[in-house]
Amino acid sequence: MIYAANFKANHTRKSTENYIEALNAKLGAKKAEDKVYIFPPSSALDSYEGDFTVGAQNAYPTQNGAYTGEIALEQLDEFDIKTILIGHSERRELLNENQENIVEKFSFFQEQDFEIIYCIGEPLNIREKGFESVMQYLLAQFEGIDITYAKLTIAYEPIWAIGTGRSATVEEISTTHRALKNVIKDIPLLYGGSAKPANIKEIASIAGVDGVLVGSASLDAENFSTMILS
Ligand code: PEP
Protein backbone atom coordinates (compact mmCIF):
# COMPACT_ATOMS: atom_id res chain seq x y z
CA MET A 1 0.00 0.00 0.00
CA ILE A 2 0.95 3.60 -0.59
CA TYR A 3 0.13 6.15 2.12
CA ALA A 4 0.46 9.78 1.01
CA ALA A 5 -0.07 12.71 3.38
CA ASN A 6 -1.12 16.01 1.82
CA PHE A 7 -0.72 18.78 4.42
CA LYS A 8 -2.13 21.49 2.09
CA ALA A 9 -1.65 24.90 3.84
CA ASN A 10 -1.26 23.27 7.24
CA HIS A 11 1.85 22.88 9.39
CA THR A 12 4.88 25.11 9.72
CA ARG A 13 8.54 24.21 9.23
CA LYS A 14 8.84 23.58 12.97
CA SER A 15 5.66 21.51 13.28
CA THR A 16 6.65 19.50 10.19
CA GLU A 17 9.97 18.67 11.86
CA ASN A 18 8.10 17.53 14.98
CA TYR A 19 5.67 15.56 12.85
CA ILE A 20 8.48 13.74 11.05
CA GLU A 21 10.19 12.94 14.33
CA ALA A 22 6.93 11.45 15.66
CA LEU A 23 6.30 9.57 12.41
CA ASN A 24 9.84 8.16 12.26
CA ALA A 25 9.37 6.73 15.74
CA LYS A 26 6.51 4.63 14.33
CA LEU A 27 7.65 3.78 10.82
CA GLY A 28 10.04 1.03 11.95
CA ALA A 29 6.92 -1.12 12.39
CA LYS A 30 5.52 -0.57 8.90
CA LYS A 31 5.47 -3.33 6.30
CA ALA A 32 8.61 -3.16 4.14
CA GLU A 33 6.56 -3.09 0.93
CA ASP A 34 4.43 -0.12 2.04
CA LYS A 35 5.47 3.31 0.78
CA VAL A 36 4.91 6.59 2.59
CA TYR A 37 4.88 10.06 1.03
CA ILE A 38 4.69 13.41 2.81
CA PHE A 39 3.65 16.58 0.99
CA PRO A 40 4.34 19.49 3.36
CA PRO A 41 3.68 23.10 2.41
CA SER A 42 6.45 24.69 0.31
CA SER A 43 7.77 26.64 3.30
CA ALA A 44 8.49 23.38 5.13
CA LEU A 45 10.31 21.56 2.32
CA ASP A 46 13.66 20.26 3.51
CA SER A 47 16.01 17.26 3.34
CA TYR A 48 14.28 15.10 5.94
CA GLU A 49 15.60 11.66 6.78
CA GLY A 50 13.37 8.61 7.20
CA ASP A 51 11.56 5.76 5.49
CA PHE A 52 9.37 8.07 3.42
CA THR A 53 9.55 10.32 0.39
CA VAL A 54 8.96 14.06 0.59
CA GLY A 55 7.20 15.65 -2.35
CA ALA A 56 5.98 19.08 -3.42
CA GLN A 57 2.27 19.90 -3.44
CA ASN A 58 2.87 22.15 -6.41
CA ALA A 59 5.57 23.93 -8.41
CA TYR A 60 5.72 26.08 -11.51
CA PRO A 61 6.92 24.19 -14.58
CA THR A 62 10.19 26.01 -15.05
CA GLN A 63 13.78 26.01 -13.80
CA ASN A 64 13.40 29.43 -12.10
CA GLY A 65 12.29 32.91 -13.10
CA ALA A 66 9.78 35.72 -12.73
CA TYR A 67 6.80 33.81 -11.30
CA THR A 68 5.77 35.74 -8.21
CA GLY A 69 4.59 33.56 -5.38
CA GLU A 70 5.63 30.31 -7.04
CA ILE A 71 8.47 27.89 -6.49
CA ALA A 72 10.13 26.05 -9.37
CA LEU A 73 12.65 23.32 -10.06
CA GLU A 74 15.58 25.17 -8.51
CA GLN A 75 13.86 25.35 -5.12
CA LEU A 76 13.00 21.63 -5.26
CA ASP A 77 16.50 20.64 -6.35
CA GLU A 78 17.92 22.28 -3.23
CA PHE A 79 16.34 19.49 -1.18
CA ASP A 80 16.62 16.80 -3.85
CA ILE A 81 12.82 16.65 -4.17
CA LYS A 82 11.82 14.53 -7.16
CA THR A 83 8.12 13.94 -6.41
CA ILE A 84 5.16 16.19 -7.08
CA LEU A 85 1.36 16.24 -6.80
CA ILE A 86 -0.33 17.50 -9.97
CA GLY A 87 -4.00 18.13 -10.73
CA HIS A 88 -5.38 18.26 -7.18
CA SER A 89 -9.00 19.42 -7.27
CA GLU A 90 -8.23 22.35 -4.97
CA ARG A 91 -5.74 23.64 -7.53
CA ARG A 92 -8.16 22.99 -10.37
CA GLU A 93 -11.07 24.68 -8.60
CA LEU A 94 -9.65 27.32 -6.23
CA LEU A 95 -6.51 28.22 -8.18
CA ASN A 96 -8.20 27.93 -11.58
CA GLU A 97 -5.72 25.50 -13.11
CA ASN A 98 -7.18 24.23 -16.34
CA GLN A 99 -6.29 21.03 -18.17
CA GLU A 100 -3.89 22.94 -20.43
CA ASN A 101 -1.93 24.32 -17.44
CA ILE A 102 -1.94 20.90 -15.86
CA VAL A 103 -0.67 19.17 -18.98
CA GLU A 104 2.14 21.73 -19.24
CA LYS A 105 3.12 21.04 -15.62
CA PHE A 106 2.86 17.29 -16.08
CA SER A 107 5.02 17.29 -19.22
CA PHE A 108 7.67 19.48 -17.61
CA PHE A 109 8.03 17.33 -14.50
CA GLN A 110 7.86 14.14 -16.53
CA GLU A 111 10.79 15.45 -18.55
CA GLN A 112 12.59 16.09 -15.26
CA ASP A 113 12.02 12.42 -14.37
CA PHE A 114 9.84 13.26 -11.34
CA GLU A 115 7.55 10.79 -9.64
CA ILE A 116 4.11 12.27 -10.28
CA ILE A 117 0.96 11.68 -8.26
CA TYR A 118 -1.72 12.86 -10.66
CA CYS A 119 -5.12 13.61 -9.12
CA ILE A 120 -8.47 13.24 -10.82
CA GLY A 121 -11.98 13.48 -9.40
CA GLU A 122 -15.54 14.47 -10.16
CA PRO A 123 -17.81 17.01 -8.42
CA LEU A 124 -21.08 15.93 -6.79
CA ASN A 125 -23.34 17.07 -9.64
CA ILE A 126 -21.49 14.75 -12.01
CA ARG A 127 -21.64 11.82 -9.58
CA GLU A 128 -25.39 12.40 -9.31
CA LYS A 129 -25.77 12.11 -13.09
CA GLY A 130 -24.61 8.50 -12.94
CA PHE A 131 -21.57 6.35 -13.56
CA GLU A 132 -21.26 7.01 -17.28
CA SER A 133 -21.00 10.75 -16.64
CA VAL A 134 -18.46 10.12 -13.87
CA MET A 135 -16.21 8.12 -16.18
CA GLN A 136 -16.57 10.63 -19.00
CA TYR A 137 -15.52 13.40 -16.59
CA LEU A 138 -12.59 11.44 -15.18
CA LEU A 139 -11.28 10.33 -18.57
CA ALA A 140 -11.32 13.94 -19.78
CA GLN A 141 -8.81 14.64 -17.00
CA PHE A 142 -6.40 12.25 -18.73
CA GLU A 143 -6.42 14.38 -21.88
CA GLY A 144 -2.82 15.30 -22.74
CA ILE A 145 -1.48 13.19 -19.85
CA ASP A 146 0.93 10.33 -20.57
CA ILE A 147 -0.73 7.59 -18.56
CA THR A 148 2.00 5.16 -19.54
CA TYR A 149 4.67 7.18 -17.69
CA ALA A 150 6.64 4.75 -15.53
CA LYS A 151 6.88 7.10 -12.55
CA LEU A 152 3.17 7.89 -12.46
CA THR A 153 0.65 7.18 -9.71
CA ILE A 154 -2.98 8.22 -10.13
CA ALA A 155 -5.11 9.40 -7.20
CA TYR A 156 -8.87 9.12 -7.67
CA GLU A 157 -10.41 11.72 -5.36
CA PRO A 158 -14.14 12.40 -5.66
CA ILE A 159 -14.37 16.11 -4.83
CA TRP A 160 -17.50 15.64 -2.73
CA ALA A 161 -15.57 13.30 -0.41
CA ILE A 162 -12.59 15.60 0.13
CA GLY A 163 -12.49 17.22 3.55
CA THR A 164 -16.15 16.45 4.12
CA GLY A 165 -15.73 13.51 6.49
CA ARG A 166 -17.88 11.48 4.09
CA SER A 167 -15.82 8.95 2.18
CA ALA A 168 -17.14 7.37 -1.01
CA THR A 169 -18.79 4.00 -0.34
CA VAL A 170 -16.98 0.73 -0.92
CA GLU A 171 -19.22 0.17 -3.96
CA GLU A 172 -18.45 3.62 -5.41
CA ILE A 173 -14.70 3.21 -4.91
CA SER A 174 -14.69 -0.31 -6.19
CA THR A 175 -16.62 0.33 -9.43
CA THR A 176 -14.71 3.51 -10.20
CA HIS A 177 -11.31 1.94 -9.53
CA ARG A 178 -12.17 -1.10 -11.62
CA ALA A 179 -13.13 1.10 -14.57
CA LEU A 180 -10.04 3.28 -14.15
CA LYS A 181 -7.74 0.26 -13.91
CA ASN A 182 -9.04 -0.89 -17.29
CA VAL A 183 -7.60 2.32 -18.69
CA ILE A 184 -4.42 2.86 -16.66
CA LYS A 185 -3.50 -0.86 -16.41
CA ASP A 186 -0.55 -1.35 -14.03
CA ILE A 187 -0.22 2.27 -12.91
CA PRO A 188 -0.81 2.42 -9.12
CA LEU A 189 -4.19 3.91 -8.18
CA LEU A 190 -4.82 5.67 -4.88
CA TYR A 191 -8.15 6.61 -3.37
CA GLY A 192 -8.51 10.01 -1.67
CA GLY A 193 -11.47 11.53 0.17
CA SER A 194 -11.97 11.38 3.94
CA ALA A 195 -9.74 8.34 4.38
CA LYS A 196 -9.04 8.02 8.11
CA PRO A 197 -8.15 5.45 10.79
CA ALA A 198 -11.81 4.40 11.09
CA ASN A 199 -12.17 3.40 7.42
CA ILE A 200 -8.63 2.61 6.24
CA LYS A 201 -8.93 -1.16 6.60
CA GLU A 202 -12.12 -1.23 4.57
CA ILE A 203 -10.69 1.03 1.85
CA ALA A 204 -7.38 -0.85 1.72
CA SER A 205 -9.20 -4.13 1.16
CA ILE A 206 -10.99 -2.95 -1.99
CA ALA A 207 -9.65 -4.52 -5.20
CA GLY A 208 -7.92 -1.92 -7.34
CA VAL A 209 -6.97 0.32 -4.40
CA ASP A 210 -3.18 0.52 -4.21
CA GLY A 211 -3.06 3.19 -1.55
CA VAL A 212 -4.57 6.36 -0.15
CA LEU A 213 -3.99 10.08 -0.47
CA VAL A 214 -4.92 11.58 2.88
CA GLY A 215 -5.63 15.21 3.77
CA SER A 216 -7.27 15.97 7.14
CA ALA A 217 -6.48 12.65 8.82
CA SER A 218 -2.80 12.93 7.89
CA LEU A 219 -2.24 16.18 9.77
CA ASP A 220 -1.66 14.39 13.05
CA ALA A 221 1.35 12.05 12.96
CA GLU A 222 -0.30 9.66 15.41
CA ASN A 223 -3.41 9.38 13.23
CA PHE A 224 -1.44 8.95 10.03
CA SER A 225 0.85 6.31 11.52
CA THR A 226 -2.21 4.46 12.86
CA MET A 227 -3.43 4.29 9.26
CA ILE A 228 -0.08 3.07 7.97
CA LEU A 229 0.24 0.41 10.66
CA SER A 230 -3.36 -0.78 10.63
C1 PEP B 1 -7.15 15.50 -0.34
O1 PEP B 1 -7.42 16.68 -0.41
O2 PEP B 1 -6.28 15.01 -1.10
C2 PEP B 1 -7.87 14.67 0.62
C3 PEP B 1 -7.99 13.40 0.36
O3 PEP B 1 -8.40 15.30 1.70
P1 PEP B 1 -9.23 14.63 2.91
O4 PEP B 1 -8.49 13.39 3.32
O5 PEP B 1 -9.24 15.67 3.98
O6 PEP B 1 -10.59 14.32 2.37
Tab-separated table of C-alpha atoms and ligand atoms in Angstrom:
chain	number	residue	atom	x	y	z
A	1	MET	CA	0.000	0.000	0.000
A	2	ILE	CA	0.947	3.602	-0.588
A	3	TYR	CA	0.133	6.148	2.116
A	4	ALA	CA	0.463	9.775	1.011
A	5	ALA	CA	-0.069	12.714	3.381
A	6	ASN	CA	-1.117	16.007	1.822
A	7	PHE	CA	-0.721	18.775	4.423
A	8	LYS	CA	-2.128	21.490	2.090
A	9	ALA	CA	-1.654	24.903	3.835
A	10	ASN	CA	-1.260	23.271	7.240
A	11	HIS	CA	1.851	22.881	9.392
A	12	THR	CA	4.878	25.107	9.719
A	13	ARG	CA	8.537	24.209	9.229
A	14	LYS	CA	8.837	23.576	12.975
A	15	SER	CA	5.664	21.513	13.279
A	16	THR	CA	6.649	19.501	10.186
A	17	GLU	CA	9.971	18.667	11.863
A	18	ASN	CA	8.099	17.531	14.980
A	19	TYR	CA	5.671	15.562	12.848
A	20	ILE	CA	8.475	13.743	11.047
A	21	GLU	CA	10.189	12.938	14.326
A	22	ALA	CA	6.928	11.448	15.659
A	23	LEU	CA	6.302	9.565	12.409
A	24	ASN	CA	9.844	8.160	12.258
A	25	ALA	CA	9.370	6.734	15.741
A	26	LYS	CA	6.507	4.629	14.333
A	27	LEU	CA	7.651	3.776	10.819
A	28	GLY	CA	10.037	1.034	11.951
A	29	ALA	CA	6.922	-1.122	12.388
A	30	LYS	CA	5.521	-0.568	8.904
A	31	LYS	CA	5.473	-3.331	6.302
A	32	ALA	CA	8.613	-3.163	4.141
A	33	GLU	CA	6.561	-3.087	0.931
A	34	ASP	CA	4.430	-0.118	2.043
A	35	LYS	CA	5.471	3.313	0.782
A	36	VAL	CA	4.914	6.595	2.589
A	37	TYR	CA	4.884	10.060	1.029
A	38	ILE	CA	4.688	13.411	2.805
A	39	PHE	CA	3.651	16.577	0.987
A	40	PRO	CA	4.339	19.485	3.357
A	41	PRO	CA	3.676	23.103	2.413
A	42	SER	CA	6.454	24.692	0.314
A	43	SER	CA	7.773	26.642	3.302
A	44	ALA	CA	8.494	23.383	5.132
A	45	LEU	CA	10.310	21.557	2.318
A	46	ASP	CA	13.665	20.261	3.515
A	47	SER	CA	16.009	17.257	3.343
A	48	TYR	CA	14.282	15.105	5.935
A	49	GLU	CA	15.598	11.657	6.784
A	50	GLY	CA	13.373	8.614	7.201
A	51	ASP	CA	11.565	5.758	5.495
A	52	PHE	CA	9.372	8.069	3.422
A	53	THR	CA	9.551	10.325	0.389
A	54	VAL	CA	8.956	14.055	0.590
A	55	GLY	CA	7.195	15.653	-2.347
A	56	ALA	CA	5.983	19.082	-3.417
A	57	GLN	CA	2.273	19.902	-3.440
A	58	ASN	CA	2.869	22.149	-6.413
A	59	ALA	CA	5.570	23.931	-8.408
A	60	TYR	CA	5.717	26.080	-11.507
A	61	PRO	CA	6.917	24.191	-14.581
A	62	THR	CA	10.193	26.006	-15.054
A	63	GLN	CA	13.776	26.009	-13.797
A	64	ASN	CA	13.402	29.429	-12.102
A	65	GLY	CA	12.292	32.907	-13.099
A	66	ALA	CA	9.777	35.724	-12.730
A	67	TYR	CA	6.801	33.811	-11.302
A	68	THR	CA	5.773	35.735	-8.211
A	69	GLY	CA	4.595	33.563	-5.377
A	70	GLU	CA	5.633	30.310	-7.035
A	71	ILE	CA	8.468	27.888	-6.486
A	72	ALA	CA	10.134	26.049	-9.366
A	73	LEU	CA	12.648	23.324	-10.063
A	74	GLU	CA	15.581	25.174	-8.509
A	75	GLN	CA	13.863	25.350	-5.117
A	76	LEU	CA	13.002	21.626	-5.263
A	77	ASP	CA	16.501	20.638	-6.352
A	78	GLU	CA	17.919	22.285	-3.233
A	79	PHE	CA	16.337	19.487	-1.179
A	80	ASP	CA	16.615	16.798	-3.850
A	81	ILE	CA	12.824	16.647	-4.166
A	82	LYS	CA	11.816	14.533	-7.160
A	83	THR	CA	8.123	13.936	-6.408
A	84	ILE	CA	5.155	16.191	-7.079
A	85	LEU	CA	1.361	16.243	-6.804
A	86	ILE	CA	-0.334	17.500	-9.970
A	87	GLY	CA	-4.000	18.131	-10.728
A	88	HIS	CA	-5.383	18.265	-7.180
A	89	SER	CA	-9.005	19.420	-7.267
A	90	GLU	CA	-8.228	22.354	-4.970
A	91	ARG	CA	-5.742	23.640	-7.527
A	92	ARG	CA	-8.159	22.990	-10.373
A	93	GLU	CA	-11.073	24.675	-8.597
A	94	LEU	CA	-9.652	27.316	-6.234
A	95	LEU	CA	-6.512	28.216	-8.181
A	96	ASN	CA	-8.195	27.930	-11.580
A	97	GLU	CA	-5.716	25.500	-13.105
A	98	ASN	CA	-7.178	24.233	-16.342
A	99	GLN	CA	-6.290	21.028	-18.174
A	100	GLU	CA	-3.887	22.937	-20.431
A	101	ASN	CA	-1.927	24.323	-17.442
A	102	ILE	CA	-1.938	20.899	-15.856
A	103	VAL	CA	-0.668	19.174	-18.982
A	104	GLU	CA	2.141	21.733	-19.239
A	105	LYS	CA	3.117	21.044	-15.622
A	106	PHE	CA	2.862	17.294	-16.085
A	107	SER	CA	5.022	17.290	-19.220
A	108	PHE	CA	7.672	19.476	-17.610
A	109	PHE	CA	8.025	17.325	-14.500
A	110	GLN	CA	7.860	14.137	-16.532
A	111	GLU	CA	10.792	15.449	-18.546
A	112	GLN	CA	12.590	16.092	-15.263
A	113	ASP	CA	12.022	12.423	-14.374
A	114	PHE	CA	9.840	13.262	-11.342
A	115	GLU	CA	7.550	10.792	-9.644
A	116	ILE	CA	4.107	12.272	-10.281
A	117	ILE	CA	0.962	11.682	-8.257
A	118	TYR	CA	-1.718	12.861	-10.655
A	119	CYS	CA	-5.123	13.610	-9.118
A	120	ILE	CA	-8.473	13.244	-10.823
A	121	GLY	CA	-11.983	13.477	-9.403
A	122	GLU	CA	-15.542	14.468	-10.160
A	123	PRO	CA	-17.810	17.013	-8.421
A	124	LEU	CA	-21.082	15.929	-6.793
A	125	ASN	CA	-23.335	17.073	-9.640
A	126	ILE	CA	-21.486	14.747	-12.011
A	127	ARG	CA	-21.644	11.823	-9.580
A	128	GLU	CA	-25.393	12.404	-9.314
A	129	LYS	CA	-25.768	12.107	-13.088
A	130	GLY	CA	-24.611	8.495	-12.939
A	131	PHE	CA	-21.573	6.354	-13.561
A	132	GLU	CA	-21.255	7.012	-17.284
A	133	SER	CA	-20.996	10.752	-16.637
A	134	VAL	CA	-18.464	10.124	-13.870
A	135	MET	CA	-16.212	8.116	-16.177
A	136	GLN	CA	-16.570	10.626	-18.995
A	137	TYR	CA	-15.524	13.401	-16.594
A	138	LEU	CA	-12.589	11.444	-15.183
A	139	LEU	CA	-11.278	10.328	-18.572
A	140	ALA	CA	-11.320	13.944	-19.777
A	141	GLN	CA	-8.806	14.638	-17.004
A	142	PHE	CA	-6.403	12.250	-18.731
A	143	GLU	CA	-6.418	14.381	-21.877
A	144	GLY	CA	-2.820	15.302	-22.742
A	145	ILE	CA	-1.478	13.190	-19.851
A	146	ASP	CA	0.934	10.334	-20.574
A	147	ILE	CA	-0.735	7.592	-18.557
A	148	THR	CA	2.001	5.159	-19.540
A	149	TYR	CA	4.669	7.179	-17.692
A	150	ALA	CA	6.636	4.748	-15.533
A	151	LYS	CA	6.883	7.104	-12.546
A	152	LEU	CA	3.168	7.891	-12.462
A	153	THR	CA	0.655	7.182	-9.712
A	154	ILE	CA	-2.979	8.221	-10.127
A	155	ALA	CA	-5.111	9.399	-7.199
A	156	TYR	CA	-8.870	9.125	-7.666
A	157	GLU	CA	-10.408	11.718	-5.358
A	158	PRO	CA	-14.140	12.400	-5.657
A	159	ILE	CA	-14.373	16.109	-4.829
A	160	TRP	CA	-17.501	15.635	-2.731
A	161	ALA	CA	-15.570	13.300	-0.414
A	162	ILE	CA	-12.587	15.600	0.132
A	163	GLY	CA	-12.485	17.221	3.546
A	164	THR	CA	-16.150	16.453	4.122
A	165	GLY	CA	-15.725	13.512	6.490
A	166	ARG	CA	-17.878	11.476	4.088
A	167	SER	CA	-15.821	8.950	2.178
A	168	ALA	CA	-17.144	7.369	-1.013
A	169	THR	CA	-18.786	4.003	-0.344
A	170	VAL	CA	-16.977	0.732	-0.925
A	171	GLU	CA	-19.220	0.166	-3.958
A	172	GLU	CA	-18.447	3.617	-5.414
A	173	ILE	CA	-14.701	3.215	-4.906
A	174	SER	CA	-14.694	-0.312	-6.190
A	175	THR	CA	-16.622	0.326	-9.426
A	176	THR	CA	-14.709	3.506	-10.204
A	177	HIS	CA	-11.312	1.936	-9.526
A	178	ARG	CA	-12.172	-1.102	-11.622
A	179	ALA	CA	-13.128	1.099	-14.571
A	180	LEU	CA	-10.036	3.285	-14.150
A	181	LYS	CA	-7.740	0.261	-13.914
A	182	ASN	CA	-9.039	-0.887	-17.285
A	183	VAL	CA	-7.595	2.318	-18.688
A	184	ILE	CA	-4.416	2.856	-16.660
A	185	LYS	CA	-3.496	-0.858	-16.410
A	186	ASP	CA	-0.549	-1.348	-14.028
A	187	ILE	CA	-0.223	2.268	-12.908
A	188	PRO	CA	-0.806	2.423	-9.117
A	189	LEU	CA	-4.186	3.907	-8.183
A	190	LEU	CA	-4.820	5.672	-4.880
A	191	TYR	CA	-8.151	6.610	-3.367
A	192	GLY	CA	-8.511	10.010	-1.669
A	193	GLY	CA	-11.473	11.535	0.168
A	194	SER	CA	-11.967	11.376	3.936
A	195	ALA	CA	-9.742	8.336	4.383
A	196	LYS	CA	-9.037	8.017	8.112
A	197	PRO	CA	-8.146	5.450	10.786
A	198	ALA	CA	-11.807	4.397	11.086
A	199	ASN	CA	-12.173	3.402	7.417
A	200	ILE	CA	-8.627	2.608	6.243
A	201	LYS	CA	-8.933	-1.160	6.599
A	202	GLU	CA	-12.121	-1.230	4.567
A	203	ILE	CA	-10.693	1.034	1.854
A	204	ALA	CA	-7.383	-0.851	1.720
A	205	SER	CA	-9.197	-4.131	1.164
A	206	ILE	CA	-10.991	-2.946	-1.995
A	207	ALA	CA	-9.653	-4.521	-5.204
A	208	GLY	CA	-7.921	-1.917	-7.338
A	209	VAL	CA	-6.970	0.324	-4.405
A	210	ASP	CA	-3.175	0.521	-4.210
A	211	GLY	CA	-3.064	3.195	-1.549
A	212	VAL	CA	-4.572	6.357	-0.152
A	213	LEU	CA	-3.989	10.079	-0.470
A	214	VAL	CA	-4.920	11.580	2.884
A	215	GLY	CA	-5.630	15.209	3.773
A	216	SER	CA	-7.268	15.967	7.144
A	217	ALA	CA	-6.476	12.653	8.815
A	218	SER	CA	-2.797	12.930	7.890
A	219	LEU	CA	-2.241	16.182	9.772
A	220	ASP	CA	-1.662	14.389	13.050
A	221	ALA	CA	1.354	12.050	12.960
A	222	GLU	CA	-0.301	9.664	15.409
A	223	ASN	CA	-3.410	9.379	13.234
A	224	PHE	CA	-1.439	8.945	10.034
A	225	SER	CA	0.853	6.309	11.523
A	226	THR	CA	-2.208	4.457	12.860
A	227	MET	CA	-3.430	4.295	9.264
A	228	ILE	CA	-0.077	3.074	7.975
A	229	LEU	CA	0.240	0.413	10.656
A	230	SER	CA	-3.358	-0.782	10.629
B	1	PEP	C1	-7.146	15.500	-0.343
B	1	PEP	O1	-7.417	16.683	-0.415
B	1	PEP	O2	-6.277	15.014	-1.098
B	1	PEP	C2	-7.869	14.668	0.620
B	1	PEP	C3	-7.985	13.396	0.359
B	1	PEP	O3	-8.397	15.303	1.702
B	1	PEP	P1	-9.225	14.630	2.906
B	1	PEP	O4	-8.494	13.394	3.319
B	1	PEP	O5	-9.239	15.674	3.980
B	1	PEP	O6	-10.592	14.324	2.369
